[in-house]
């Protein structure tokens, strides 16, 4: 993988490390307020991997000459994330029928929004860079 390709994953890696660090540092505060620390760490890892997979799908579509490939990549990543999150939440609800940790679920929703925002910002930078390259080629 080229060094410039590795740079696109750095913001997500940074957020993953920082959020895991914060969850670990504020362990007693989180447990005192009803958060399940293990659930938060697993959810963070889950969203990190899911967002990386979605970004790879979208980037592959962006690199294609066919504009429909990009649209398919975006829709494919949205569907991937949607179904995987639904399956994960349903599985969690069946496993923890009586003791669902609502604060941790809401915190995880925030993690999802953060990872999705980083994914969109990275994709916008890639799209802008690609359009700038195309403009230089056609000029």
Tab-separated table of N, CA, C and O in Angstrom:
chain	number	residue	atom	x	y	z
A	1	UNK	N	0.842	-1.177	0.000
A	1	UNK	CA	0.000	0.000	0.000
A	1	UNK	C	0.889	1.242	0.000
A	1	UNK	O	1.855	1.330	0.737
A	2	UNK	N	0.547	2.212	-0.825
A	2	UNK	CA	1.322	3.444	-0.934
A	2	UNK	C	1.176	4.273	0.337
A	2	UNK	O	0.148	4.242	1.000
A	3	UNK	N	2.208	5.067	0.660
A	3	UNK	CA	2.123	5.900	1.881
A	3	UNK	C	0.941	6.862	1.873
A	3	UNK	O	0.327	7.093	2.900
A	4	UNK	N	0.608	7.439	0.700
A	4	UNK	CA	-0.524	8.371	0.666
A	4	UNK	C	-1.845	7.651	0.892
A	4	UNK	O	-2.803	8.246	1.368
A	5	UNK	N	-1.906	6.355	0.556
A	5	UNK	CA	-3.111	5.587	0.832
A	5	UNK	C	-3.251	5.266	2.315
A	5	UNK	O	-4.354	5.145	2.828
A	6	UNK	N	-2.121	5.123	2.991
A	6	UNK	CA	-2.162	4.854	4.426
A	6	UNK	C	-2.653	6.072	5.198
A	6	UNK	O	-3.272	5.941	6.246
A	7	UNK	N	-2.404	7.259	4.673
A	7	UNK	CA	-2.798	8.489	5.362
A	7	UNK	C	-4.304	8.615	5.515
A	7	UNK	O	-4.770	9.237	6.466
A	8	UNK	N	-5.066	8.047	4.595
A	8	UNK	CA	-6.520	8.200	4.678
A	8	UNK	C	-7.105	7.443	5.864
A	8	UNK	O	-8.199	7.759	6.316
A	9	UNK	N	-6.386	6.469	6.386
A	9	UNK	CA	-6.876	5.699	7.522
A	9	UNK	C	-6.440	6.287	8.862
A	9	UNK	O	-6.955	5.888	9.903
A	10	UNK	N	-5.514	7.227	8.846
A	10	UNK	CA	-4.981	7.787	10.094
A	10	UNK	C	-6.028	8.448	10.991
A	10	UNK	O	-6.008	8.236	12.201
A	11	UNK	N	-6.964	9.243	10.455
A	11	UNK	CA	-7.957	9.841	11.362
A	11	UNK	C	-8.794	8.794	12.106
A	11	UNK	O	-9.057	8.942	13.297
A	12	UNK	N	-9.174	7.729	11.411
A	12	UNK	CA	-9.953	6.677	12.077
A	12	UNK	C	-9.126	5.948	13.126
A	12	UNK	O	-9.621	5.641	14.208
A	13	UNK	N	-7.874	5.683	12.795
A	13	UNK	CA	-6.993	5.018	13.752
A	13	UNK	C	-6.801	5.913	14.977
A	13	UNK	O	-6.835	5.442	16.119
A	14	UNK	N	-6.627	7.212	14.735
A	14	UNK	CA	-6.462	8.181	15.817
A	14	UNK	C	-7.688	8.185	16.729
A	14	UNK	O	-7.560	8.135	17.964
A	15	UNK	N	-8.888	8.239	16.161
A	15	UNK	CA	-10.119	8.248	16.952
A	15	UNK	C	-10.259	6.942	17.730
A	15	UNK	O	-10.662	6.941	18.902
A	16	UNK	N	-9.921	5.826	17.100
A	16	UNK	CA	-10.003	4.531	17.768
A	16	UNK	C	-9.100	4.490	18.998
A	16	UNK	O	-9.525	4.095	20.087
A	17	UNK	N	-7.859	4.920	18.837
A	17	UNK	CA	-6.906	4.892	19.946
A	17	UNK	C	-7.323	5.862	21.053
A	17	UNK	O	-7.306	5.511	22.241
A	18	UNK	N	-7.717	7.069	20.677
A	18	UNK	CA	-8.129	8.069	21.664
A	18	UNK	C	-9.372	7.616	22.427
A	18	UNK	O	-9.434	7.713	23.655
A	19	UNK	N	-10.364	7.103	21.711
A	19	UNK	CA	-11.599	6.694	22.401
A	19	UNK	C	-11.356	5.499	23.316
A	19	UNK	O	-11.890	5.459	24.429
A	20	UNK	N	-10.552	4.534	22.891
A	20	UNK	CA	-10.220	3.421	23.781
A	20	UNK	C	-9.442	3.915	24.996
A	20	UNK	O	-9.666	3.437	26.111
A	21	UNK	N	-8.551	4.851	24.785
A	21	UNK	CA	-7.809	5.429	25.904
A	21	UNK	C	-8.719	6.137	26.885
A	21	UNK	O	-8.584	5.983	28.105
A	22	UNK	N	-9.662	6.914	26.365
A	22	UNK	CA	-10.601	7.621	27.239
A	22	UNK	C	-11.508	6.657	27.998
A	22	UNK	O	-11.801	6.876	29.185
A	23	UNK	N	-11.938	5.605	27.319
A	23	UNK	CA	-12.780	4.598	27.989
A	23	UNK	C	-12.001	3.931	29.118
A	23	UNK	O	-12.534	3.688	30.199
A	24	UNK	N	-10.729	3.674	28.880
A	24	UNK	CA	-9.898	3.035	29.901
A	24	UNK	C	-9.595	3.991	31.055
A	24	UNK	O	-9.673	3.610	32.222
A	25	UNK	N	-9.258	5.231	30.735
A	25	UNK	CA	-8.914	6.207	31.774
A	25	UNK	C	-10.119	6.533	32.651
A	25	UNK	O	-10.007	6.632	33.873
A	26	UNK	N	-11.277	6.703	32.042
A	26	UNK	CA	-12.486	7.056	32.795
A	26	UNK	C	-13.317	5.836	33.164
A	26	UNK	O	-14.543	5.921	33.278
A	27	UNK	N	-12.664	4.713	33.369
A	27	UNK	CA	-13.319	3.454	33.679
A	27	UNK	C	-14.234	3.570	34.898
A	27	UNK	O	-15.401	3.195	34.841
A	28	UNK	N	-13.720	4.106	35.997
A	28	UNK	CA	-14.529	4.182	37.220
A	28	UNK	C	-15.700	5.156	37.059
A	28	UNK	O	-16.807	4.876	37.520
A	29	UNK	N	-15.474	6.261	36.372
A	29	UNK	CA	-16.557	7.216	36.118
A	29	UNK	C	-17.659	6.571	35.278
A	29	UNK	O	-18.843	6.728	35.572
A	30	UNK	N	-17.274	5.850	34.238
A	30	UNK	CA	-18.257	5.204	33.368
A	30	UNK	C	-19.054	4.135	34.118
A	30	UNK	O	-20.277	4.062	33.997
A	31	UNK	N	-18.355	3.312	34.900
A	31	UNK	CA	-19.054	2.263	35.645
A	31	UNK	C	-19.968	2.850	36.717
A	31	UNK	O	-21.050	2.320	36.977
A	32	UNK	N	-19.543	3.947	37.337
A	32	UNK	CA	-20.379	4.612	38.337
A	32	UNK	C	-21.672	5.145	37.716
A	32	UNK	O	-22.703	5.207	38.370
A	33	UNK	N	-21.603	5.529	36.442
A	33	UNK	CA	-22.774	6.083	35.761
A	33	UNK	C	-23.527	5.046	34.927
A	33	UNK	O	-24.363	5.405	34.098
A	34	UNK	N	-23.215	3.768	35.121
A	34	UNK	CA	-24.008	2.709	34.508
A	34	UNK	C	-23.551	2.237	33.147
A	34	UNK	O	-24.288	1.529	32.461
A	35	UNK	N	-22.363	2.619	32.703
A	35	UNK	CA	-21.859	2.187	31.407
A	35	UNK	C	-21.108	0.861	31.555
A	35	UNK	O	-20.393	0.654	32.528
A	36	UNK	N	-21.265	0.002	30.584
A	36	UNK	CA	-20.520	-1.250	30.542
A	36	UNK	C	-19.251	-1.013	29.724
A	36	UNK	O	-19.304	-0.858	28.501
A	37	UNK	N	-18.100	-0.958	30.390
A	37	UNK	CA	-16.830	-0.636	29.731
A	37	UNK	C	-16.478	-1.646	28.648
A	37	UNK	O	-16.017	-1.272	27.573
A	38	UNK	N	-16.677	-2.920	28.917
A	38	UNK	CA	-16.355	-3.951	27.923
A	38	UNK	C	-17.197	-3.781	26.660
A	38	UNK	O	-16.706	-3.928	25.541
A	39	UNK	N	-18.476	-3.475	26.842
A	39	UNK	CA	-19.352	-3.238	25.698
A	39	UNK	C	-18.854	-2.057	24.876
A	39	UNK	O	-18.846	-2.110	23.641
A	40	UNK	N	-18.428	-0.988	25.547
A	40	UNK	CA	-17.953	0.200	24.839
A	40	UNK	C	-16.694	-0.092	24.030
A	40	UNK	O	-16.562	0.363	22.895
A	41	UNK	N	-15.784	-0.856	24.599
A	41	UNK	CA	-14.549	-1.185	23.875
A	41	UNK	C	-14.857	-2.077	22.679
A	41	UNK	O	-14.329	-1.864	21.580
A	42	UNK	N	-15.744	-3.060	22.861
A	42	UNK	CA	-16.121	-3.936	21.745
A	42	UNK	C	-16.852	-3.138	20.673
A	42	UNK	O	-16.607	-3.315	19.477
A	43	UNK	N	-17.752	-2.238	21.082
A	43	UNK	CA	-18.481	-1.409	20.113
A	43	UNK	C	-17.528	-0.500	19.349
A	43	UNK	O	-17.677	-0.309	18.130
A	44	UNK	N	-16.543	0.048	20.034
A	44	UNK	CA	-15.560	0.907	19.378
A	44	UNK	C	-14.775	0.119	18.327
A	44	UNK	O	-14.589	0.581	17.204
A	45	UNK	N	-14.327	-1.068	18.692
A	45	UNK	CA	-13.618	-1.927	17.739
A	45	UNK	C	-14.515	-2.299	16.572
A	45	UNK	O	-14.103	-2.264	15.408
A	46	UNK	N	-15.753	-2.612	16.865
A	46	UNK	CA	-16.735	-2.990	15.847
A	46	UNK	C	-16.942	-1.861	14.841
A	46	UNK	O	-16.882	-2.071	13.621
A	47	UNK	N	-17.172	-0.650	15.337
A	47	UNK	CA	-17.399	0.484	14.435
A	47	UNK	C	-16.141	0.881	13.685
A	47	UNK	O	-16.211	1.333	12.541
A	48	UNK	N	-14.996	0.716	14.310
A	48	UNK	CA	-13.730	0.995	13.640
A	48	UNK	C	-13.547	0.073	12.435
A	48	UNK	O	-13.277	0.533	11.321
A	49	UNK	N	-13.714	-1.215	12.639
A	49	UNK	CA	-13.556	-2.186	11.544
A	49	UNK	C	-14.621	-1.968	10.479
A	49	UNK	O	-14.324	-1.991	9.280
A	50	UNK	N	-15.841	-1.727	10.898
A	50	UNK	CA	-16.932	-1.507	9.946
A	50	UNK	C	-16.703	-0.245	9.109
A	50	UNK	O	-16.910	-0.249	7.890
A	51	UNK	N	-16.226	0.810	9.731
A	51	UNK	CA	-15.959	2.052	9.002
A	51	UNK	C	-14.780	1.904	8.049
A	51	UNK	O	-14.784	2.460	6.949
A	52	UNK	N	-13.754	1.152	8.465
A	52	UNK	CA	-12.632	0.897	7.551
A	52	UNK	C	-13.091	0.120	6.327
A	52	UNK	O	-12.712	0.445	5.199
A	53	UNK	N	-13.914	-0.893	6.544
A	53	UNK	CA	-14.425	-1.683	5.419
A	53	UNK	C	-15.271	-0.812	4.487
A	53	UNK	O	-15.141	-0.893	3.256
A	54	UNK	N	-16.110	0.034	5.055
A	54	UNK	CA	-16.948	0.921	4.244
A	54	UNK	C	-16.090	1.920	3.466
A	54	UNK	O	-16.352	2.176	2.277
A	55	UNK	N	-15.069	2.457	4.095
A	55	UNK	CA	-14.189	3.409	3.415
A	55	UNK	C	-13.433	2.734	2.273
A	55	UNK	O	-13.263	3.323	1.204
A	56	UNK	N	-13.003	1.514	2.483
A	56	UNK	CA	-12.306	0.776	1.421
A	56	UNK	C	-13.250	0.542	0.244
A	56	UNK	O	-12.857	0.725	-0.918
A	57	UNK	N	-14.494	0.159	0.527
A	57	UNK	CA	-15.480	-0.029	-0.552
A	57	UNK	C	-15.702	1.263	-1.328
A	57	UNK	O	-15.727	1.271	-2.563
A	58	UNK	N	-15.869	2.352	-0.610
A	58	UNK	CA	-16.139	3.630	-1.260
A	58	UNK	C	-14.929	4.130	-2.033
A	58	UNK	O	-15.069	4.682	-3.128
A	59	UNK	N	-13.746	3.945	-1.477
A	59	UNK	CA	-12.523	4.376	-2.158
A	59	UNK	C	-12.312	3.585	-3.448
A	59	UNK	O	-11.925	4.135	-4.469
A	60	UNK	N	-12.594	2.306	-3.403
A	60	UNK	CA	-12.471	1.476	-4.596
A	60	UNK	C	-13.423	1.959	-5.695
A	60	UNK	O	-13.061	2.018	-6.856
A	61	UNK	N	-14.645	2.340	-5.290
A	61	UNK	CA	-15.589	2.874	-6.259
A	61	UNK	C	-15.160	4.225	-6.797
A	61	UNK	O	-15.359	4.535	-7.972
A	62	UNK	N	-14.550	5.031	-5.966
A	62	UNK	CA	-14.078	6.360	-6.385
A	62	UNK	C	-12.933	6.251	-7.378
A	62	UNK	O	-12.810	7.076	-8.287
A	63	UNK	N	-12.095	5.232	-7.237
A	63	UNK	CA	-10.954	5.063	-8.123
A	63	UNK	C	-11.355	4.524	-9.491
A	63	UNK	O	-10.584	4.616	-10.439
A	64	UNK	N	-12.556	4.003	-9.608
A	64	UNK	CA	-13.018	3.466	-10.881
A	64	UNK	C	-13.357	4.601	-11.849
A	64	UNK	O	-13.759	5.691	-11.444
A	65	UNK	N	-13.183	4.333	-13.114
A	65	UNK	CA	-13.543	5.332	-14.136
A	65	UNK	C	-15.053	5.432	-14.321
A	65	UNK	O	-15.558	6.428	-14.810
A	66	UNK	N	-15.759	4.391	-13.950
A	66	UNK	CA	-17.206	4.354	-14.087
A	66	UNK	C	-17.850	5.069	-12.890
A	66	UNK	O	-17.676	4.645	-11.752
A	67	UNK	N	-18.611	6.158	-13.117
A	67	UNK	CA	-19.232	6.870	-11.998
A	67	UNK	C	-20.261	6.015	-11.254
A	67	UNK	O	-20.505	6.218	-10.067
A	68	UNK	N	-20.839	5.048	-11.942
A	68	UNK	CA	-21.793	4.165	-11.277
A	68	UNK	C	-21.109	3.291	-10.231
A	68	UNK	O	-21.734	2.883	-9.258
A	69	UNK	N	-19.835	3.001	-10.413
A	69	UNK	CA	-19.099	2.191	-9.444
A	69	UNK	C	-18.993	2.926	-8.114
A	69	UNK	O	-19.078	2.305	-7.050
A	70	UNK	N	-18.830	4.238	-8.166
A	70	UNK	CA	-18.764	5.018	-6.936
A	70	UNK	C	-20.109	4.985	-6.208
A	70	UNK	O	-20.170	4.783	-4.994
A	71	UNK	N	-21.180	5.161	-6.948
A	71	UNK	CA	-22.517	5.127	-6.352
A	71	UNK	C	-22.783	3.748	-5.743
A	71	UNK	O	-23.307	3.640	-4.629
A	72	UNK	N	-22.403	2.704	-6.469
A	72	UNK	CA	-22.567	1.346	-5.929
A	72	UNK	C	-21.733	1.160	-4.663
A	72	UNK	O	-22.168	0.505	-3.721
A	73	UNK	N	-20.543	1.722	-4.636
A	73	UNK	CA	-19.700	1.626	-3.450
A	73	UNK	C	-20.316	2.309	-2.241
A	73	UNK	O	-20.285	1.785	-1.131
A	74	UNK	N	-20.886	3.492	-2.465
A	74	UNK	CA	-21.516	4.224	-1.365
A	74	UNK	C	-22.744	3.469	-0.870
A	74	UNK	O	-22.904	3.246	0.341
A	75	UNK	N	-23.611	3.072	-1.790
A	75	UNK	CA	-24.803	2.328	-1.378
A	75	UNK	C	-24.440	0.989	-0.743
A	75	UNK	O	-25.065	0.566	0.226
A	76	UNK	N	-23.444	0.325	-1.288
A	76	UNK	CA	-23.002	-0.948	-0.721
A	76	UNK	C	-22.489	-0.787	0.693
A	76	UNK	O	-22.796	-1.594	1.577
A	77	UNK	N	-21.716	0.277	0.929
A	77	UNK	CA	-21.195	0.494	2.284
A	77	UNK	C	-22.313	0.864	3.250
A	77	UNK	O	-22.300	0.454	4.416
A	78	UNK	N	-23.288	1.639	2.789
A	78	UNK	CA	-24.428	1.985	3.650
A	78	UNK	C	-25.207	0.736	4.024
A	78	UNK	O	-25.554	0.526	5.194
A	79	UNK	N	-25.485	-0.109	3.035
A	79	UNK	CA	-26.217	-1.347	3.317
A	79	UNK	C	-25.414	-2.277	4.214
A	79	UNK	O	-25.967	-2.908	5.120
A	80	UNK	N	-24.115	-2.365	3.970
A	80	UNK	CA	-23.253	-3.197	4.811
A	80	UNK	C	-23.341	-2.742	6.264
A	80	UNK	O	-23.592	-3.548	7.169
A	81	UNK	N	-23.161	-1.451	6.487
A	81	UNK	CA	-23.202	-0.923	7.843
A	81	UNK	C	-24.581	-1.109	8.464
A	81	UNK	O	-24.691	-1.508	9.632
A	82	UNK	N	-25.620	-0.850	7.703
A	82	UNK	CA	-26.980	-0.972	8.217
A	82	UNK	C	-27.275	-2.391	8.688
A	82	UNK	O	-27.700	-2.612	9.823
A	83	UNK	N	-27.024	-3.362	7.827
A	83	UNK	CA	-27.355	-4.733	8.174
A	83	UNK	C	-26.455	-5.287	9.271
A	83	UNK	O	-26.922	-5.997	10.160
A	84	UNK	N	-25.198	-4.952	9.254
A	84	UNK	CA	-24.289	-5.454	10.284
A	84	UNK	C	-24.653	-4.850	11.646
A	84	UNK	O	-24.657	-5.557	12.662
A	85	UNK	N	-24.995	-3.576	11.687
A	85	UNK	CA	-25.389	-2.953	12.950
A	85	UNK	C	-26.712	-3.541	13.444
A	85	UNK	O	-26.860	-3.821	14.645
A	86	UNK	N	-27.670	-3.758	12.555
A	86	UNK	CA	-28.942	-4.363	12.951
A	86	UNK	C	-28.719	-5.758	13.523
A	86	UNK	O	-29.283	-6.113	14.565
A	87	UNK	N	-27.880	-6.544	12.863
A	87	UNK	CA	-27.585	-7.890	13.352
A	87	UNK	C	-26.891	-7.827	14.713
A	87	UNK	O	-27.224	-8.594	15.629
A	88	UNK	N	-25.951	-6.911	14.868
A	88	UNK	CA	-25.227	-6.793	16.142
A	88	UNK	C	-26.152	-6.369	17.280
A	88	UNK	O	-26.099	-6.942	18.375
A	89	UNK	N	-27.007	-5.385	17.037
A	89	UNK	CA	-27.915	-4.916	18.084
A	89	UNK	C	-28.933	-6.000	18.434
A	89	UNK	O	-29.234	-6.225	19.616
A	90	UNK	N	-29.446	-6.692	17.435
A	90	UNK	CA	-30.397	-7.774	17.680
A	90	UNK	C	-29.746	-8.906	18.471
A	90	UNK	O	-30.335	-9.433	19.417
A	91	UNK	N	-28.532	-9.262	18.094
A	91	UNK	CA	-27.804	-10.306	18.821
A	91	UNK	C	-27.571	-9.883	20.270
A	91	UNK	O	-27.779	-10.679	21.194
A	92	UNK	N	-27.160	-8.648	20.473
A	92	UNK	CA	-26.945	-8.135	21.828
A	92	UNK	C	-28.244	-8.176	22.631
A	92	UNK	O	-28.259	-8.565	23.804
A	93	UNK	N	-29.360	-7.787	22.005
A	93	UNK	CA	-30.649	-7.776	22.702
A	93	UNK	C	-31.078	-9.190	23.090
A	93	UNK	O	-31.660	-9.391	24.163
A	94	UNK	N	-30.801	-10.176	22.249
A	94	UNK	CA	-31.150	-11.551	22.596
A	94	UNK	C	-30.256	-12.115	23.691
A	94	UNK	O	-30.709	-12.859	24.552
A	95	UNK	N	-28.980	-11.750	23.660
A	95	UNK	CA	-28.051	-12.262	24.666
A	95	UNK	C	-28.304	-11.621	26.028
A	95	UNK	O	-28.326	-12.290	27.054
A	96	UNK	N	-28.500	-10.323	26.038
A	96	UNK	CA	-28.678	-9.569	27.289
A	96	UNK	C	-30.139	-9.151	27.463
A	96	UNK	O	-30.439	-7.984	27.708
A	97	UNK	N	-31.038	-10.097	27.402
A	97	UNK	CA	-32.469	-9.805	27.427
A	97	UNK	C	-32.873	-8.935	28.616
A	97	UNK	O	-33.586	-7.950	28.463
A	98	UNK	N	-32.394	-9.274	29.804
A	98	UNK	CA	-32.835	-8.565	31.004
A	98	UNK	C	-31.929	-7.395	31.382
A	98	UNK	O	-32.340	-6.507	32.110
A	99	UNK	N	-30.709	-7.400	30.897
A	99	UNK	CA	-29.758	-6.377	31.357
A	99	UNK	C	-29.151	-5.590	30.197
A	99	UNK	O	-27.948	-5.452	30.090
A	100	UNK	N	-30.006	-5.062	29.331
A	100	UNK	CA	-29.514	-4.240	28.219
A	100	UNK	C	-28.987	-2.928	28.782
A	100	UNK	O	-29.663	-2.254	29.560
A	101	UNK	N	-27.773	-2.578	28.420
A	101	UNK	CA	-27.120	-1.382	28.932
A	101	UNK	C	-27.422	-0.205	28.006
A	101	UNK	O	-26.707	0.046	27.041
A	102	UNK	N	-28.477	0.528	28.298
A	102	UNK	CA	-28.912	1.639	27.449
A	102	UNK	C	-27.889	2.770	27.355
A	102	UNK	O	-27.670	3.305	26.267
A	103	UNK	N	-27.249	3.159	28.461
A	103	UNK	CA	-26.241	4.218	28.326
A	103	UNK	C	-25.111	3.844	27.367
A	103	UNK	O	-24.661	4.667	26.574
A	104	UNK	N	-24.675	2.586	27.425
A	104	UNK	CA	-23.608	2.146	26.526
A	104	UNK	C	-24.082	2.112	25.080
A	104	UNK	O	-23.319	2.432	24.162
A	105	UNK	N	-25.332	1.750	24.865
A	105	UNK	CA	-25.868	1.743	23.496
A	105	UNK	C	-25.918	3.160	22.943
A	105	UNK	O	-25.531	3.405	21.793
A	106	UNK	N	-26.372	4.121	23.742
A	106	UNK	CA	-26.427	5.507	23.271
A	106	UNK	C	-25.026	6.075	23.045
A	106	UNK	O	-24.798	6.821	22.090
A	107	UNK	N	-24.093	5.728	23.897
A	107	UNK	CA	-22.706	6.149	23.699
A	107	UNK	C	-22.159	5.556	22.406
A	107	UNK	O	-21.450	6.231	21.650
A	108	UNK	N	-22.508	4.308	22.143
A	108	UNK	CA	-22.074	3.647	20.905
A	108	UNK	C	-22.670	4.319	19.673
A	108	UNK	O	-22.024	4.385	18.630
A	109	UNK	N	-23.886	4.812	19.801
A	109	UNK	CA	-24.486	5.556	18.684
A	109	UNK	C	-23.660	6.804	18.385
A	109	UNK	O	-23.492	7.185	17.224
A	110	UNK	N	-23.150	7.427	19.434
A	110	UNK	CA	-22.268	8.582	19.243
A	110	UNK	C	-20.980	8.194	18.544
A	110	UNK	O	-20.492	8.907	17.664
A	111	UNK	N	-20.410	7.033	18.924
A	111	UNK	CA	-19.218	6.533	18.237
A	111	UNK	C	-19.502	6.292	16.762
A	111	UNK	O	-18.689	6.606	15.894
A	112	UNK	N	-20.683	5.748	16.473
A	112	UNK	CA	-21.074	5.498	15.083
A	112	UNK	C	-21.102	6.807	14.296
A	112	UNK	O	-20.595	6.881	13.172
A	113	UNK	N	-21.661	7.829	14.884
A	113	UNK	CA	-21.735	9.132	14.209
A	113	UNK	C	-20.337	9.705	13.980
A	113	UNK	O	-20.049	10.253	12.911
A	114	UNK	N	-19.463	9.561	14.960
A	114	UNK	CA	-18.097	10.072	14.816
A	114	UNK	C	-17.374	9.348	13.685
A	114	UNK	O	-16.764	9.983	12.817
A	115	UNK	N	-17.438	8.022	13.679
A	115	UNK	CA	-16.760	7.256	12.631
A	115	UNK	C	-17.352	7.541	11.251
A	115	UNK	O	-16.622	7.651	10.267
A	116	UNK	N	-18.661	7.692	11.166
A	116	UNK	CA	-19.291	8.002	9.884
A	116	UNK	C	-18.882	9.386	9.407
A	116	UNK	O	-18.634	9.595	8.209
A	117	UNK	N	-18.782	10.352	10.321
A	117	UNK	CA	-18.350	11.704	9.951
A	117	UNK	C	-16.926	11.698	9.413
A	117	UNK	O	-16.626	12.361	8.413
A	118	UNK	N	-16.049	10.946	10.056
A	118	UNK	CA	-14.664	10.843	9.583
A	118	UNK	C	-14.618	10.176	8.222
A	118	UNK	O	-13.876	10.601	7.331
A	119	UNK	N	-15.430	9.152	8.062
A	119	UNK	CA	-15.497	8.440	6.781
A	119	UNK	C	-15.936	9.381	5.656
A	119	UNK	O	-15.323	9.413	4.583
A	120	UNK	N	-16.967	10.170	5.900
A	120	UNK	CA	-17.477	11.100	4.889
A	120	UNK	C	-16.449	12.193	4.598
A	120	UNK	O	-16.210	12.540	3.425
A	121	UNK	N	-15.814	12.739	5.631
A	121	UNK	CA	-14.808	13.781	5.424
A	121	UNK	C	-13.629	13.250	4.619
A	121	UNK	O	-13.133	13.928	3.704
A	122	UNK	N	-13.197	12.044	4.918
A	122	UNK	CA	-12.093	11.440	4.171
A	122	UNK	C	-12.483	11.206	2.727
A	122	UNK	O	-11.706	11.480	1.806
A	123	UNK	N	-13.679	10.724	2.514
A	123	UNK	CA	-14.154	10.473	1.154
A	123	UNK	C	-14.276	11.772	0.368
A	123	UNK	O	-13.948	11.816	-0.825
A	124	UNK	N	-14.703	12.838	1.023
A	124	UNK	CA	-14.802	14.137	0.341
A	124	UNK	C	-13.421	14.641	-0.065
A	124	UNK	O	-13.252	15.186	-1.158
A	125	UNK	N	-12.419	14.453	0.799
A	125	UNK	CA	-11.054	14.852	0.452
A	125	UNK	C	-10.542	14.056	-0.739
A	125	UNK	O	-9.904	14.604	-1.642
A	126	UNK	N	-10.824	12.754	-0.738
A	126	UNK	CA	-10.384	11.912	-1.859
A	126	UNK	C	-11.065	12.318	-3.159
A	126	UNK	O	-10.430	12.367	-4.213
A	127	UNK	N	-12.362	12.607	-3.085
A	127	UNK	CA	-13.096	13.019	-4.278
A	127	UNK	C	-12.585	14.356	-4.801
A	127	UNK	O	-12.446	14.552	-6.017
A	128	UNK	N	-12.292	15.282	-3.894
A	128	UNK	CA	-11.772	16.587	-4.304
A	128	UNK	C	-10.400	16.436	-4.940
A	128	UNK	O	-10.111	17.056	-5.974
A	129	UNK	N	-9.550	15.609	-4.347
A	129	UNK	CA	-8.217	15.386	-4.907
A	129	UNK	C	-8.315	14.752	-6.292
A	129	UNK	O	-7.577	15.116	-7.201
A	130	UNK	N	-9.244	13.834	-6.446
A	130	UNK	CA	-9.406	13.177	-7.748
A	130	UNK	C	-9.916	14.163	-8.797
A	130	UNK	O	-9.457	14.168	-9.937
A	131	UNK	N	-10.861	15.037	-8.422
A	131	UNK	CA	-11.374	16.011	-9.389
A	131	UNK	C	-10.296	17.020	-9.763
A	131	UNK	O	-10.228	17.468	-10.907
A	132	UNK	N	-9.422	17.381	-8.812
A	132	UNK	CA	-8.317	18.286	-9.117
A	132	UNK	C	-7.331	17.642	-10.092
A	132	UNK	O	-6.817	18.302	-10.983
A	133	UNK	N	-7.080	16.358	-9.922
A	133	UNK	CA	-6.181	15.643	-10.831
A	133	UNK	C	-6.794	15.585	-12.219
A	133	UNK	O	-6.112	15.811	-13.220
A	134	UNK	N	-8.101	15.309	-12.297
A	134	UNK	CA	-8.767	15.249	-13.606
A	134	UNK	C	-8.742	16.618	-14.282
A	134	UNK	O	-8.581	16.706	-15.498
A	135	UNK	N	-8.908	17.700	-13.508
A	135	UNK	CA	-8.889	19.044	-14.097
A	135	UNK	C	-7.523	19.352	-14.677
A	135	UNK	O	-7.409	19.930	-15.747
A	136	UNK	N	-6.446	18.933	-13.978
A	136	UNK	CA	-5.096	19.178	-14.483
A	136	UNK	C	-4.820	18.368	-15.745
A	136	UNK	O	-4.147	18.843	-16.640
A	137	UNK	N	-5.369	17.183	-15.814
A	137	UNK	CA	-5.152	16.326	-16.981
A	137	UNK	C	-5.877	16.898	-18.198
A	137	UNK	O	-5.336	16.912	-19.299
A	138	UNK	N	-7.108	17.373	-18.011
A	138	UNK	CA	-7.878	17.888	-19.143
A	138	UNK	C	-7.468	19.289	-19.553
A	138	UNK	O	-7.782	19.735	-20.640
A	139	UNK	N	-6.782	20.023	-18.684
A	139	UNK	CA	-6.378	21.398	-19.016
A	139	UNK	C	-5.202	21.436	-19.944
A	139	UNK	O	-4.362	20.678	-20.061
